[in-house]
Coordinates of C-alpha atoms and ligand atoms in Angstrom, one line a residue:
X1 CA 99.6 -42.9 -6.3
X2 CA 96.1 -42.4 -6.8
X3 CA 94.6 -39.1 -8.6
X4 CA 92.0 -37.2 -6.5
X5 CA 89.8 -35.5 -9.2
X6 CA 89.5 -31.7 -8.7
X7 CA 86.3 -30.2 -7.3
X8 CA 85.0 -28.8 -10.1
X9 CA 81.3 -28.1 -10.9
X10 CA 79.3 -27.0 -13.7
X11 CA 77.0 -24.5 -12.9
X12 CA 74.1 -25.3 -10.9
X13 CA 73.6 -29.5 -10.5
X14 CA 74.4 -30.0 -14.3
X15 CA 77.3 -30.8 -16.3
X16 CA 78.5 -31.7 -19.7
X17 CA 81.3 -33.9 -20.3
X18 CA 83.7 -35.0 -22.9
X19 CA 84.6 -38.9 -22.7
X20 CA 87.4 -39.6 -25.0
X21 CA 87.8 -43.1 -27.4
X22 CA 90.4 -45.3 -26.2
X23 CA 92.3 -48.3 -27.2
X24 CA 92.5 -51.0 -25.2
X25 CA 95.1 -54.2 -25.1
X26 CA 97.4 -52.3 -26.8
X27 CA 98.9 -55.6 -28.1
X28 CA 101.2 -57.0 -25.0
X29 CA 98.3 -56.4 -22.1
X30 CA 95.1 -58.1 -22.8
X31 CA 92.8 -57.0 -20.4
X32 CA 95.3 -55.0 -18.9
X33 CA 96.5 -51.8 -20.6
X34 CA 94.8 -49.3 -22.4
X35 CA 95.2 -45.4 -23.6
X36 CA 92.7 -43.0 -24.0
X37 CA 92.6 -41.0 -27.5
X38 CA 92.8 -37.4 -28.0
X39 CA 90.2 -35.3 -29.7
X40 CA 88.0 -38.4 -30.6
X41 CA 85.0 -38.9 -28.0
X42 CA 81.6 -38.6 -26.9
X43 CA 79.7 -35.8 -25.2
X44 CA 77.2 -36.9 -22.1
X45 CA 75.1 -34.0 -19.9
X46 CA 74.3 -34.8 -16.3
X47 CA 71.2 -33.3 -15.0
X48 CA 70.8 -33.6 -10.6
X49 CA 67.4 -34.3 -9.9
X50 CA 65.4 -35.4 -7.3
X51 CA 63.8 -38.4 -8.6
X52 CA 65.9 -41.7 -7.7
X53 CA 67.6 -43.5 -10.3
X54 CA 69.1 -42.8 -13.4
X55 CA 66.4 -41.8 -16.8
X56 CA 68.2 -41.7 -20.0
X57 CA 66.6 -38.7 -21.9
X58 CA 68.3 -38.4 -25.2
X59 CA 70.4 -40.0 -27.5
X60 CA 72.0 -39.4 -30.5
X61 CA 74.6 -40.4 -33.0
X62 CA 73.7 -44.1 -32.5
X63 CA 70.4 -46.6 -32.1
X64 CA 70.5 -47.6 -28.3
X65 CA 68.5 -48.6 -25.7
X66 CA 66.7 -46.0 -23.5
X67 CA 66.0 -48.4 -20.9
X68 CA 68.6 -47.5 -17.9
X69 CA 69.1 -50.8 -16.9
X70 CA 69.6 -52.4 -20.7
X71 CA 72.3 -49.5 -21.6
X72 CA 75.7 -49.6 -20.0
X73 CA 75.7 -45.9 -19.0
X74 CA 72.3 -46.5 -17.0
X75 CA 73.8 -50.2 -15.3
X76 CA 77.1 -47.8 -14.6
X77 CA 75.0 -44.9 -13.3
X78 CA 72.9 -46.7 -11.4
X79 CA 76.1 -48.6 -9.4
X80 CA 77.4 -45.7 -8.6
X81 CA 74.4 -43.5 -7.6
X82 CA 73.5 -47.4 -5.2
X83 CA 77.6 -47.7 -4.2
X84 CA 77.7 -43.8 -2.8
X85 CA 74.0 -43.9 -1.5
X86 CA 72.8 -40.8 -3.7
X87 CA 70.0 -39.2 -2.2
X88 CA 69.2 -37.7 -5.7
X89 CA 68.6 -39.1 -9.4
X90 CA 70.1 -38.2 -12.6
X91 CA 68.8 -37.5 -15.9
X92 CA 71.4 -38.9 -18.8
X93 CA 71.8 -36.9 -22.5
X94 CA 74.1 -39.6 -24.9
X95 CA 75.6 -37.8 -28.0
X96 CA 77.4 -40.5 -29.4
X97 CA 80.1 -39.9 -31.9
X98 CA 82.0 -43.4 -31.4
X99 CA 80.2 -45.9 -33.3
X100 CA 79.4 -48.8 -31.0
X101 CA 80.9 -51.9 -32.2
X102 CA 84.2 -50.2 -33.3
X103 CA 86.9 -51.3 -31.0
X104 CA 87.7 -47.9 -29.8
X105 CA 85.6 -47.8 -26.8
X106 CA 82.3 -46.7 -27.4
X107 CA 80.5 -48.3 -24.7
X108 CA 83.3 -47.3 -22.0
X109 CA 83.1 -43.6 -22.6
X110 CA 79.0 -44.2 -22.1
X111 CA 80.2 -46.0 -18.5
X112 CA 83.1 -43.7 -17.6
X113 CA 81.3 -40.7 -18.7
X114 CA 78.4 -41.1 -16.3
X115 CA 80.2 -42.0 -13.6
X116 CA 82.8 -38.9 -14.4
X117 CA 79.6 -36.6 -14.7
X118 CA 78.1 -37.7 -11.3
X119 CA 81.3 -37.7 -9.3
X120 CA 81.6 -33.8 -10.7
X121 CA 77.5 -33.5 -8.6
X122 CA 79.2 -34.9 -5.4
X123 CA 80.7 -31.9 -2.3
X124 CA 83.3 -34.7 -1.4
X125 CA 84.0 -36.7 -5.0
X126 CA 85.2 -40.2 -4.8
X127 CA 88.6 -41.3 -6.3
X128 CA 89.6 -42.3 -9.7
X129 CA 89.8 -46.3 -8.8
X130 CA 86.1 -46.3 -7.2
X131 CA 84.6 -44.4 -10.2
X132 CA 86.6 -47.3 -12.8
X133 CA 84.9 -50.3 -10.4
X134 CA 81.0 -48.4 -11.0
X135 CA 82.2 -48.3 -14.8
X136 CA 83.2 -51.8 -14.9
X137 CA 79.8 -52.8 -14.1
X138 CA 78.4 -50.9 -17.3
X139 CA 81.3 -52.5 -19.3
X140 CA 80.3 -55.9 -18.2
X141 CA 76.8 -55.1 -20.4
X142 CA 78.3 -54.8 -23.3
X143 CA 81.0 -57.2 -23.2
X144 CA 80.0 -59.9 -20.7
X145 CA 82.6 -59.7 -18.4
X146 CA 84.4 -56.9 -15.8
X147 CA 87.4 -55.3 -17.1
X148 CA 88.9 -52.0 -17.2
X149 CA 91.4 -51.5 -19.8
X150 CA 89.0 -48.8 -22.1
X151 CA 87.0 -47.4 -18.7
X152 CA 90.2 -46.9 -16.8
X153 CA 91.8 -44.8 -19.6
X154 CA 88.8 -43.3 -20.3
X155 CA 88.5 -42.1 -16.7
X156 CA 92.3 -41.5 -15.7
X157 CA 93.6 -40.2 -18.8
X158 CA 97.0 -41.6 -20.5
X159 CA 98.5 -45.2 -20.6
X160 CA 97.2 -47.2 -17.7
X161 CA 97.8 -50.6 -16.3
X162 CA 95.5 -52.8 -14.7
X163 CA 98.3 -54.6 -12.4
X164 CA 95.4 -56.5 -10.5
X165 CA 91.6 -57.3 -10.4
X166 CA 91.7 -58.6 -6.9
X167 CA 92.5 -56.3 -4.7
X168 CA 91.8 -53.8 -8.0
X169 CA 94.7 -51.9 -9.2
X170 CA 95.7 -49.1 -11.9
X171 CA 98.4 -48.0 -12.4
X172 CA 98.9 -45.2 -14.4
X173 CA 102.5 -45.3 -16.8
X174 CA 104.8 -42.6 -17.6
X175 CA 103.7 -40.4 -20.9
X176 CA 105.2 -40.5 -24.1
X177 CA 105.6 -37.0 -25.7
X178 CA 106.4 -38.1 -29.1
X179 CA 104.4 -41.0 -30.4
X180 CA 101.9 -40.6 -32.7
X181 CA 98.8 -42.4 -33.2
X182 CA 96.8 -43.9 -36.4
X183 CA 93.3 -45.7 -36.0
X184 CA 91.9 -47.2 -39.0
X185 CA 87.6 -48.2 -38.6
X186 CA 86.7 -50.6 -41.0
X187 CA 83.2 -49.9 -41.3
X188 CA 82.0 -53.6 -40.0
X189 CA 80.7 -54.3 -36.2
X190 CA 82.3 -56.8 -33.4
X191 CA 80.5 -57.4 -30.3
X192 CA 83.3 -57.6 -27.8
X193 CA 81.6 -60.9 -26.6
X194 CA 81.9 -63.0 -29.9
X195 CA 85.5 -61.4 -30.1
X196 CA 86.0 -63.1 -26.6
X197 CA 84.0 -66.1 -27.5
X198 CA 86.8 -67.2 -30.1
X199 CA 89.1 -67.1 -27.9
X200 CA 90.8 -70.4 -25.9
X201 CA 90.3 -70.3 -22.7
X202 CA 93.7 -72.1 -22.1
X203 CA 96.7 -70.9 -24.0
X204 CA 100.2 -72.9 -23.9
X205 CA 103.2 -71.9 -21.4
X206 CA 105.1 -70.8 -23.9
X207 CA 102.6 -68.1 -25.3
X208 CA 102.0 -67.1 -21.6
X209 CA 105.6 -66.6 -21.1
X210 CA 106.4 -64.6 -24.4
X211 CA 103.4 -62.4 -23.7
X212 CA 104.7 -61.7 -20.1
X213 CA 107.8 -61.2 -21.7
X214 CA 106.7 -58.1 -23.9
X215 CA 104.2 -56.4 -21.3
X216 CA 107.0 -56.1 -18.7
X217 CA 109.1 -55.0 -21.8
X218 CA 107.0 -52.7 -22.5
X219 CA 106.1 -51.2 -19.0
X220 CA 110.1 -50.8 -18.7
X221 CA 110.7 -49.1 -22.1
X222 CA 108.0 -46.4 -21.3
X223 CA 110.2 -45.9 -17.8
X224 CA 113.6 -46.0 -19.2
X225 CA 112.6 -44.3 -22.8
X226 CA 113.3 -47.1 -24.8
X227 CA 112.0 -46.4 -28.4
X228 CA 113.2 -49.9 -29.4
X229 CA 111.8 -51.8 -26.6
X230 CA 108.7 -50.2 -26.9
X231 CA 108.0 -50.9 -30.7
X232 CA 109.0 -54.2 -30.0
X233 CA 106.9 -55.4 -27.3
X234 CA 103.8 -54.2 -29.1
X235 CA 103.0 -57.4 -30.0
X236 CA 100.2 -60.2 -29.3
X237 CA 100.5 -64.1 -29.2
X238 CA 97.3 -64.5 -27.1
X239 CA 94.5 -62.5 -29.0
X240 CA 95.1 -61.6 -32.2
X241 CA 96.0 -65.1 -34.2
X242 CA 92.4 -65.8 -33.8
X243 CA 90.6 -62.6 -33.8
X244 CA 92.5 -61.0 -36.6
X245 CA 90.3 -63.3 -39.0
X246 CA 87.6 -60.9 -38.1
X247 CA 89.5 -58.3 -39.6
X248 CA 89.4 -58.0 -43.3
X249 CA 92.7 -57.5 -44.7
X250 CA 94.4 -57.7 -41.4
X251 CA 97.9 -58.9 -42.6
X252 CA 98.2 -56.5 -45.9
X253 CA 97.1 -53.7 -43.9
X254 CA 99.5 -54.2 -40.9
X255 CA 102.4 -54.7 -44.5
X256 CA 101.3 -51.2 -45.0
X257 CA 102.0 -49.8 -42.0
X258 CA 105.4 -50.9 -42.3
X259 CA 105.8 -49.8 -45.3
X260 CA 104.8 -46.5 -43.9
X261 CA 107.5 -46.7 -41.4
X262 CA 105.0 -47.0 -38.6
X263 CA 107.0 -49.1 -35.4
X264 CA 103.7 -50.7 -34.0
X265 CA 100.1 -52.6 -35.4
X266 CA 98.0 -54.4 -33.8
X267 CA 93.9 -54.6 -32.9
X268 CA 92.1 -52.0 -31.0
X269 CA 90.3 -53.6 -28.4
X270 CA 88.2 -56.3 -29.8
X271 CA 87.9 -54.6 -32.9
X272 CA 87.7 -53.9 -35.9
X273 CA 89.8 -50.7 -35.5
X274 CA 93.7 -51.6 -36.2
X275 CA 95.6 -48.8 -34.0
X276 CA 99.4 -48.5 -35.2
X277 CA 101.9 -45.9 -33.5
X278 CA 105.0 -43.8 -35.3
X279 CA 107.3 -41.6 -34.2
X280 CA 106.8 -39.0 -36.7
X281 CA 103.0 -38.0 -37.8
X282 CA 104.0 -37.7 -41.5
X283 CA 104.3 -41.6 -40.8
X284 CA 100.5 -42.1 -39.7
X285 CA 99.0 -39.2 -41.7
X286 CA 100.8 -41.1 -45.2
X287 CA 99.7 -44.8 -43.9
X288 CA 96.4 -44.1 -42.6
X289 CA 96.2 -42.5 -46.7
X290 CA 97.1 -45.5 -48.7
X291 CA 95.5 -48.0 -45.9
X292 CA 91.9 -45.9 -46.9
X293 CA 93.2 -46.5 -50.5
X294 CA 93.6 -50.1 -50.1
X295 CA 90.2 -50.5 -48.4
X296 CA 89.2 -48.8 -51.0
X297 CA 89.8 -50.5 -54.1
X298 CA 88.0 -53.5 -51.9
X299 CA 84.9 -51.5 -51.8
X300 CA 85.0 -51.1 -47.8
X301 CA 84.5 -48.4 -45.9
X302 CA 86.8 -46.7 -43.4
X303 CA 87.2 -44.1 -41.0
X304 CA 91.0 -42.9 -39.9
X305 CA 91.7 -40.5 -37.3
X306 CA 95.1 -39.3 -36.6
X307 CA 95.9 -38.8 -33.2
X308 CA 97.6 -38.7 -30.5
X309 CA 97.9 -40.7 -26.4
X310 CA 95.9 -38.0 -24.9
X311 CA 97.0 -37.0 -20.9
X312 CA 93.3 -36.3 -19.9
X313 CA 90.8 -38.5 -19.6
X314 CA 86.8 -37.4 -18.9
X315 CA 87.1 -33.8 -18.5
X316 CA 84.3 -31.3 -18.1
X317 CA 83.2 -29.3 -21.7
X318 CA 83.6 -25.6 -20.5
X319 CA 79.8 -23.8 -20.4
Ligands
HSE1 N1 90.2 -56.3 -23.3 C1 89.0 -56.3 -24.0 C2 89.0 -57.4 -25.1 C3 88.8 -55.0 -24.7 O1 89.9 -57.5 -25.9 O2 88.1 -58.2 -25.1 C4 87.4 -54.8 -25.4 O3 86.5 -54.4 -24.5

């Protein structure tokens, strides 16, 4: 069923809002399932006022355009603020602290942040879905083309499913109380569209069947509990053989998360950030240690950040 957001309000017409990292694909649903991240995000304020349109004010944290309609939280703001008919403008402050280019959603929580922010302006807010089709549009600046998988979880919170396009769909999947989760940055840059670029645009029946195979594995392991299922399906025959040759030290570093006893690897999003879940944290915290090591001794940087599937998506930063 789709989530009605509460009516809550900053005080007067402005609010500040917190618009988490996510990781999107997740392995077995390309395009289709993401999670949002807990404690690692962004921070956007949303000024009312009465000139039309939306004006980008500040940014920080990261070099980006100013210009509404050349930054995704401008294209997204101004869909939604053109969709709902908004007799009023908004004023946009960006404080970045995803690096753009990571794989961990950067430019979704600029897209789902704004449209969060706006919807928290409006007497009678719109639903969930409707905000994650205005974010789409700012998504589709960065990347090239419309999909959901890091606005939707960015804007509903938890695992979610896209189950269709046309007519749109999320669903959102049942939460997991005891997985943890480890992202590794490799301090290098991948524009979503040269990520997608690489890839065919046909892949062979057999791929398509196997990578059916593990999403609906995966969907029924999070529904049943099935820790086996689930560590098993997290896997990719359709986007990571040719993308993980963007990733340095793709294959040792997923041998160390083995090694680590973590039960899933894979590529965040388009990259570079590897995401990898455990069952126990003492498994992350020790892997994401001696993957920094590794990446080390090869003179690259990294960031890690332990974490965890967070159940909230936007939410509002208390004044
Ligand atoms: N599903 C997208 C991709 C996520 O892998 O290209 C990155 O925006």
């Amino acid at each position: 069923m789709e989530k009605q957001h509460k009516n809550l309000r900053g005080s007067g017409d402005e609010v500040t809002i917190f618009c988490p990292a996510t990781v999107a694909n997740v392995s077995c649903g390309f395009d289709a399932l993401g999670f949002a991240l807990e404690g690692i995000g962004d921070e956007m304020v949303i000024r009312k006022v009465a000139t039309l349109g939306v004006k980008i004010t500040t940014i920080t944290g990261e070099d980006l355009p100013m210009e509404a309609r050349n930054n995704v939280a401008g294209v997204a703001g101004n869909a939604m603020l053109e969709g709902i008919q908004a007799d009023f403008g908004i004023e946009i402050e960006i404080h970045k602290k995803i690096r753009s280019g990571s794989g961990i959603g950067s430019s979704s929580a600029s897209a789902a942040g704004v449209v969060y922010g706006i919807n928290q302006l409006l007497t009678t807010p719109i639903s969930h879905l409707e905000l994650t089709k205005y974010a789409m549009k700012g998504e589709a600046l960065a990347s090239g083309n419309e999909h959901a998988d890091n606005v939707a979880p960015c804007i509903y919170g938890g695992m979610t499913l896209i189950t269709g396009y046309n007519p749109f769909r999320i669903t959102s999947l049942p939460p997991m109380k005891t997985i943890y989760v480890g992202i590794l940055h490799p301090h290098i840059k991948i524009a979503t569209k040269d990520a997608r670029t690489i890839l065919p645009k046909n892949v062979p029946l057999k791929d398509a069947i196997t990578q059916a195979q593990r999403l609906a594995g995966f969907v029924a392991s999070l529904y049943e509990w099935d820790k086996q299922l689930f560590a098993e399906s997290i896997q990719d025959v359709l986007a990571e053989p040719h993308r993980k040759q963007l990733i340095p030290h793709f294959d040792a570093i997923k041998t160390i998360s083995k090694q680590h006893g973590c039960i899933a690897f894979g590529i965040s999003g388009s990259g570079p950030s590897l995401f990898t879940f455990a069952f126990a944290k003492a498994d992350i915290d020790n892997y994401l240690t001696a993957s920094k090591a590794y990446y080390k001794q090869q003179n690259l940087e990294v960031d890690t950040y332990s974490s965890q599937i967070s159940s909230t998506g936007c939410s509002l930063v208390p004044e």
